[in-house]
Amino acid sequence: MTTEFTPWASLAGGALIGLAAVLLMALHGRILGVTGILGGLLRRGNPADWSLRAALVVGMITGPLLLWAATGAMPSTEAPVPPLAIAVGGLVVGIGVSYGGGCTSGHGICGIARFSRRSVVATLVFMISTFATVYLVRHMMGGL
Amino acid sequence: MRLITALGIGVIFGLGIAISGMINPAKVLNFFDIAGTWDPSLALVMLGALAVAIPGYRLVLGRPAPALEDRFHLPQTRVIDRRLVLGSAVFGIGWGIAGFCPGGAVPALGTGEPGVYLFTASLVGGLLLAQGIQRWTGSPARTPT
């Protein structure tokens, strides 16, 4: 299934993601990593810390809904793979990011932006791994 | 006050994920499918984000402390070990199978798409499983970034 190349929307959306990361560091002194935020929500830590993470998640969910209210169009969020692949993928992602210490937002954006060598390595590894997985699935296994 | 600013920052992030196309797993998978239906959009998401975050962090981290807290909470680990590399490789496999990553899926939770709930539920399952294993084996719980 093809998707349309959206250079300007992607640049603008990316800039907003970067802005959110900078604001979280400027105001709260924290890395905007969704793995870390979710992982912290699942542990019972200090309540002030927990409520901060919860507020971030509620905001994240609200953002696309505001866009929907403003434009009347909700972007597609449908994965072009069967439910079993989504379930297995979710489990594998959860384990991987726990050990890898972060995902696209934490390592890929925040980590690289502060020139963390760990994050540069992690990002290179997961990008290569994702390219290889998609190639294997789509071009050697004939899709899922 | 802390919660209002965090809510606002979450909204900006969620808007960015939606506008950029990161919210759409079909688009994400096509970025990784250079040999097939390639859609280079995600490279521009990364570019846009880093173009803001690199100078922004430089400015912010040069200050003694964040505005609403007494110190910056930055990851202290510096070591590049097997755990980092293998964990990231495993993450890539899951990302390539499902097309969702945590940052793309959480903002999509309001859309009502069943796949998003399925992914997030198994993601949470994976996070809990890893936390459980790490507690059981007694390996230090490292705060993910």
CSV table of C-alpha atoms in Angstrom, one decimal:
chain,number,residue,atom,x,y,z
A,1,MET,CA,0.0,0.0,0.0
A,2,THR,CA,1.5,3.3,-1.0
A,3,THR,CA,1.3,6.5,1.2
A,4,GLU,CA,1.7,10.0,0.0
A,5,PHE,CA,5.1,11.8,0.5
A,6,THR,CA,4.3,14.7,2.8
A,7,PRO,CA,7.6,16.7,3.2
A,8,TRP,CA,6.1,20.0,4.6
A,9,ALA,CA,3.7,18.4,7.1
A,10,SER,CA,6.4,16.0,8.2
A,11,LEU,CA,8.9,18.8,8.7
A,12,ALA,CA,6.4,20.9,10.6
A,13,GLY,CA,5.2,17.9,12.7
A,14,GLY,CA,8.8,17.0,13.4
A,15,ALA,CA,9.5,20.6,14.6
A,16,LEU,CA,6.6,20.4,17.0
A,17,ILE,CA,7.9,17.1,18.4
A,18,GLY,CA,11.3,18.8,18.8
A,19,LEU,CA,9.6,21.8,20.5
A,20,ALA,CA,7.8,19.5,23.0
A,21,ALA,CA,11.2,17.9,23.8
A,22,VAL,CA,12.9,21.3,24.4
A,23,LEU,CA,10.0,22.6,26.5
A,24,LEU,CA,9.9,19.5,28.7
A,25,MET,CA,13.7,19.9,29.3
A,26,ALA,CA,13.4,23.7,29.9
A,27,LEU,CA,10.5,23.5,32.3
A,28,HIS,CA,10.8,20.0,33.9
A,29,GLY,CA,14.3,19.0,33.2
A,30,ARG,CA,13.3,15.7,31.7
A,31,ILE,CA,13.9,13.7,28.5
A,32,LEU,CA,10.8,13.3,26.4
A,33,GLY,CA,11.0,9.5,25.8
A,34,VAL,CA,7.6,7.7,25.5
A,35,THR,CA,9.2,4.4,26.7
A,36,GLY,CA,10.4,6.1,29.9
A,37,ILE,CA,7.2,7.9,30.5
A,38,LEU,CA,5.1,4.7,30.0
A,39,GLY,CA,7.5,2.6,32.0
A,40,GLY,CA,7.4,5.0,34.9
A,41,LEU,CA,3.6,5.0,34.8
A,42,LEU,CA,3.6,1.2,35.3
A,43,ARG,CA,5.8,1.5,38.4
A,44,ARG,CA,4.5,3.1,41.6
A,45,GLY,CA,7.1,5.7,42.2
A,46,ASN,CA,6.7,9.1,43.8
A,47,PRO,CA,3.2,10.5,43.2
A,48,ALA,CA,4.4,13.9,41.9
A,49,ASP,CA,6.5,12.1,39.3
A,50,TRP,CA,3.6,9.8,38.4
A,51,SER,CA,1.1,12.6,37.9
A,52,LEU,CA,3.6,14.4,35.6
A,53,ARG,CA,3.9,11.4,33.4
A,54,ALA,CA,0.1,10.9,33.4
A,55,ALA,CA,-0.4,14.6,32.4
A,56,LEU,CA,2.0,14.1,29.5
A,57,VAL,CA,0.2,11.0,28.3
A,58,VAL,CA,-3.3,12.7,28.6
A,59,GLY,CA,-1.9,15.7,26.6
A,60,MET,CA,-0.4,13.4,23.9
A,61,ILE,CA,-3.8,11.7,23.4
A,62,THR,CA,-5.5,15.1,23.3
A,63,GLY,CA,-3.3,16.6,20.6
A,64,PRO,CA,-4.6,14.5,17.7
A,65,LEU,CA,-8.1,15.0,18.9
A,66,LEU,CA,-7.7,18.8,18.8
A,67,LEU,CA,-6.4,18.4,15.3
A,68,TRP,CA,-9.5,16.4,14.4
A,69,ALA,CA,-11.8,19.0,16.0
A,70,ALA,CA,-10.0,21.8,14.1
A,71,THR,CA,-9.8,20.1,10.6
A,72,GLY,CA,-12.5,17.5,10.7
A,73,ALA,CA,-10.1,14.9,9.4
A,74,MET,CA,-8.5,12.2,11.6
A,75,PRO,CA,-5.2,10.8,10.2
A,76,SER,CA,-5.3,7.0,9.6
A,77,THR,CA,-3.8,5.0,12.3
A,78,GLU,CA,-4.5,1.6,10.8
A,79,ALA,CA,-1.6,-0.8,10.6
A,80,PRO,CA,-1.4,-2.7,7.3
A,81,VAL,CA,-0.7,-6.0,9.1
A,82,PRO,CA,-3.0,-8.6,10.7
A,83,PRO,CA,-3.9,-8.4,14.5
A,84,LEU,CA,-1.5,-11.2,15.4
A,85,ALA,CA,1.4,-9.3,14.0
A,86,ILE,CA,0.4,-6.2,15.9
A,87,ALA,CA,0.2,-8.1,19.1
A,88,VAL,CA,3.5,-9.9,18.6
A,89,GLY,CA,5.1,-6.6,17.5
A,90,GLY,CA,3.9,-4.8,20.6
A,91,LEU,CA,5.3,-7.4,22.9
A,92,VAL,CA,8.6,-7.5,21.1
A,93,VAL,CA,8.8,-3.6,21.1
A,94,GLY,CA,8.0,-3.6,24.9
A,95,ILE,CA,10.9,-6.0,25.7
A,96,GLY,CA,13.3,-4.3,23.3
A,97,VAL,CA,12.8,-0.8,24.5
A,98,SER,CA,13.1,-1.9,28.1
A,99,TYR,CA,16.5,-3.3,27.6
A,100,GLY,CA,17.6,-0.8,25.0
A,101,GLY,CA,16.7,2.0,27.4
A,102,GLY,CA,14.5,4.0,25.0
A,103,CYS,CA,12.8,4.3,21.7
A,104,THR,CA,12.5,6.7,18.7
A,105,SER,CA,11.6,9.7,20.9
A,106,GLY,CA,14.0,9.1,23.8
A,107,HIS,CA,17.1,7.9,21.9
A,108,GLY,CA,16.2,9.0,18.4
A,109,ILE,CA,15.4,12.6,19.1
A,110,CYS,CA,16.3,13.6,22.7
A,111,GLY,CA,19.4,11.5,22.9
A,112,ILE,CA,20.8,12.5,19.6
A,113,ALA,CA,19.9,16.2,20.3
A,114,ARG,CA,22.2,16.1,23.3
A,115,PHE,CA,24.8,14.1,21.4
A,116,SER,CA,24.6,11.0,23.7
A,117,ARG,CA,26.8,8.3,22.2
A,118,ARG,CA,24.5,5.6,23.7
A,119,SER,CA,21.6,7.1,21.9
A,120,VAL,CA,23.4,7.5,18.5
A,121,VAL,CA,24.3,3.8,18.7
A,122,ALA,CA,20.8,2.7,19.8
A,123,THR,CA,19.2,4.7,17.0
A,124,LEU,CA,21.5,3.3,14.3
A,125,VAL,CA,20.9,-0.2,15.6
A,126,PHE,CA,17.1,0.0,15.7
A,127,MET,CA,16.9,1.8,12.4
A,128,ILE,CA,19.0,-0.9,10.7
A,129,SER,CA,17.1,-3.6,12.4
A,130,THR,CA,13.7,-2.1,11.3
A,131,PHE,CA,14.9,-1.7,7.7
A,132,ALA,CA,16.1,-5.4,7.8
A,133,THR,CA,12.8,-6.6,9.3
A,134,VAL,CA,10.6,-4.8,6.8
A,135,TYR,CA,12.8,-6.1,3.9
A,136,LEU,CA,12.6,-9.6,5.2
A,137,VAL,CA,8.8,-9.5,5.8
A,138,ARG,CA,7.8,-7.7,2.6
A,139,HIS,CA,10.3,-8.9,0.1
A,140,MET,CA,11.4,-12.4,1.3
A,141,MET,CA,8.3,-13.6,3.1
A,142,GLY,CA,5.8,-11.9,0.8
A,143,GLY,CA,4.2,-9.8,3.5
A,144,LEU,CA,2.3,-10.6,6.7
B,1,MET,CA,1.1,24.4,37.4
B,2,ARG,CA,3.5,21.5,36.8
B,3,LEU,CA,0.6,19.4,35.5
B,4,ILE,CA,-0.7,22.1,33.2
B,5,THR,CA,2.6,22.7,31.6
B,6,ALA,CA,3.1,18.9,31.2
B,7,LEU,CA,-0.4,18.6,29.7
B,8,GLY,CA,0.4,21.4,27.2
B,9,ILE,CA,3.8,19.8,26.3
B,10,GLY,CA,1.9,16.5,25.7
B,11,VAL,CA,-0.6,18.2,23.4
B,12,ILE,CA,2.3,19.7,21.3
B,13,PHE,CA,3.9,16.3,21.1
B,14,GLY,CA,0.6,14.6,20.1
B,15,LEU,CA,-0.1,17.3,17.5
B,16,GLY,CA,3.5,16.8,16.1
B,17,ILE,CA,3.1,13.0,15.9
B,18,ALA,CA,-0.3,13.4,14.1
B,19,ILE,CA,0.7,16.2,11.7
B,20,SER,CA,4.1,14.6,10.8
B,21,GLY,CA,2.5,11.2,9.9
B,22,MET,CA,4.3,9.3,12.6
B,23,ILE,CA,0.8,8.3,13.9
B,24,ASN,CA,0.2,6.3,10.8
B,25,PRO,CA,1.9,2.8,10.8
B,26,ALA,CA,1.4,2.4,7.1
B,27,LYS,CA,3.5,5.5,6.5
B,28,VAL,CA,6.1,4.4,9.0
B,29,LEU,CA,6.5,0.9,7.4
B,30,ASN,CA,6.8,2.5,4.0
B,31,PHE,CA,9.7,4.6,5.2
B,32,PHE,CA,11.5,1.4,5.9
B,33,ASP,CA,10.5,-0.2,2.6
B,34,ILE,CA,13.1,1.4,0.3
B,35,ALA,CA,12.9,-1.6,-2.1
B,36,GLY,CA,9.1,-1.3,-2.3
B,37,THR,CA,6.5,1.5,-1.6
B,38,TRP,CA,9.1,3.9,-0.2
B,39,ASP,CA,7.8,7.1,1.5
B,40,PRO,CA,10.7,9.2,2.7
B,41,SER,CA,8.5,11.5,4.9
B,42,LEU,CA,9.9,10.2,8.2
B,43,ALA,CA,13.4,11.4,7.5
B,44,LEU,CA,11.9,14.9,7.4
B,45,VAL,CA,10.2,14.3,10.8
B,46,MET,CA,13.6,13.4,12.3
B,47,LEU,CA,15.2,16.4,10.5
B,48,GLY,CA,12.5,18.8,11.7
B,49,ALA,CA,12.6,17.5,15.3
B,50,LEU,CA,16.4,17.7,15.5
B,51,ALA,CA,16.6,21.1,13.8
B,52,VAL,CA,14.6,22.4,16.8
B,53,ALA,CA,15.9,20.1,19.6
B,54,ILE,CA,19.6,20.4,19.0
B,55,PRO,CA,19.8,24.3,19.4
B,56,GLY,CA,17.0,24.2,21.9
B,57,TYR,CA,18.8,21.7,24.2
B,58,ARG,CA,22.0,23.6,23.8
B,59,LEU,CA,20.3,26.7,25.1
B,60,VAL,CA,18.3,25.0,27.9
B,61,LEU,CA,21.1,22.7,29.2
B,62,GLY,CA,23.4,25.7,29.4
B,63,ARG,CA,21.2,27.0,32.3
B,64,PRO,CA,21.8,25.9,35.9
B,65,ALA,CA,18.4,24.2,36.3
B,66,PRO,CA,15.0,23.8,34.6
B,67,ALA,CA,12.3,26.5,35.3
B,68,LEU,CA,10.0,24.3,37.5
B,69,GLU,CA,12.4,21.8,39.1
B,70,ASP,CA,15.6,22.0,41.1
B,71,ARG,CA,17.7,20.0,38.6
B,72,PHE,CA,17.9,18.3,35.2
B,73,HIS,CA,17.1,14.6,35.3
B,74,LEU,CA,19.5,13.3,32.6
B,75,PRO,CA,20.5,9.6,32.1
B,76,GLN,CA,23.8,9.0,33.8
B,77,THR,CA,24.7,5.8,32.0
B,78,ARG,CA,27.5,6.2,29.5
B,79,VAL,CA,28.3,2.6,28.7
B,80,ILE,CA,27.6,1.1,25.3
B,81,ASP,CA,26.9,-2.5,26.2
B,82,ARG,CA,25.2,-5.6,24.8
B,83,ARG,CA,22.0,-4.7,26.6
B,84,LEU,CA,21.7,-1.4,24.7
B,85,VAL,CA,22.6,-2.9,21.3
B,86,LEU,CA,20.5,-6.1,21.6
B,87,GLY,CA,17.6,-4.3,23.2
B,88,SER,CA,17.6,-1.8,20.3
B,89,ALA,CA,17.9,-4.5,17.7
B,90,VAL,CA,14.9,-6.3,19.3
B,91,PHE,CA,12.9,-3.0,19.3
B,92,GLY,CA,13.6,-2.7,15.6
B,93,ILE,CA,12.2,-6.2,14.9
B,94,GLY,CA,9.0,-5.4,16.7
B,95,TRP,CA,8.7,-1.9,15.0
B,96,GLY,CA,9.2,-3.5,11.6
B,97,ILE,CA,6.5,-6.2,12.3
B,98,ALA,CA,3.8,-3.9,13.7
B,99,GLY,CA,4.7,-0.5,12.3
B,100,PHE,CA,3.9,1.2,15.6
B,101,CYS,CA,6.5,2.6,18.0
B,102,PRO,CA,5.6,3.8,21.5
B,103,GLY,CA,5.7,7.5,20.5
B,104,GLY,CA,3.4,6.9,17.6
B,105,ALA,CA,0.9,4.6,19.4
B,106,VAL,CA,0.2,6.6,22.6
B,107,PRO,CA,-1.0,9.7,20.7
B,108,ALA,CA,-3.2,7.5,18.6
B,109,LEU,CA,-5.1,6.1,21.6
B,110,GLY,CA,-7.9,8.6,21.1
B,111,THR,CA,-8.6,7.6,17.5
B,112,GLY,CA,-10.6,4.5,18.4
B,113,GLU,CA,-8.6,2.3,16.0
B,114,PRO,CA,-8.6,-1.3,17.4
B,115,GLY,CA,-5.0,-2.0,16.3
B,116,VAL,CA,-3.8,0.9,18.4
B,117,TYR,CA,-5.3,-0.7,21.6
B,118,LEU,CA,-4.0,-4.1,20.7
B,119,PHE,CA,-0.5,-2.7,20.1
B,120,THR,CA,-0.5,-0.6,23.3
B,121,ALA,CA,-1.8,-3.5,25.4
B,122,SER,CA,0.9,-5.8,24.2
B,123,LEU,CA,3.5,-3.0,24.5
B,124,VAL,CA,2.5,-2.6,28.2
B,125,GLY,CA,2.7,-6.4,28.5
B,126,GLY,CA,6.2,-6.4,27.1
B,127,LEU,CA,7.3,-3.5,29.4
B,128,LEU,CA,5.9,-5.3,32.5
B,129,LEU,CA,7.4,-8.6,31.4
B,130,ALA,CA,10.8,-6.9,31.0
B,131,GLN,CA,10.4,-5.1,34.4
B,132,GLY,CA,9.5,-8.4,36.0
B,133,ILE,CA,12.5,-10.3,34.5
B,134,GLN,CA,14.8,-7.5,35.5
B,135,ARG,CA,13.5,-7.6,39.1
B,136,TRP,CA,13.8,-11.4,39.1
B,137,THR,CA,17.4,-11.5,37.8
B,138,GLY,CA,18.3,-8.6,40.0
B,139,SER,CA,19.8,-6.6,37.2
B,140,PRO,CA,19.7,-2.9,37.9
B,141,ALA,CA,16.6,-1.2,36.7
B,142,ARG,CA,17.8,1.5,34.4
B,143,THR,CA,15.4,4.3,33.7
B,144,PRO,CA,14.7,4.3,30.0
B,145,THR,CA,15.1,7.6,28.2
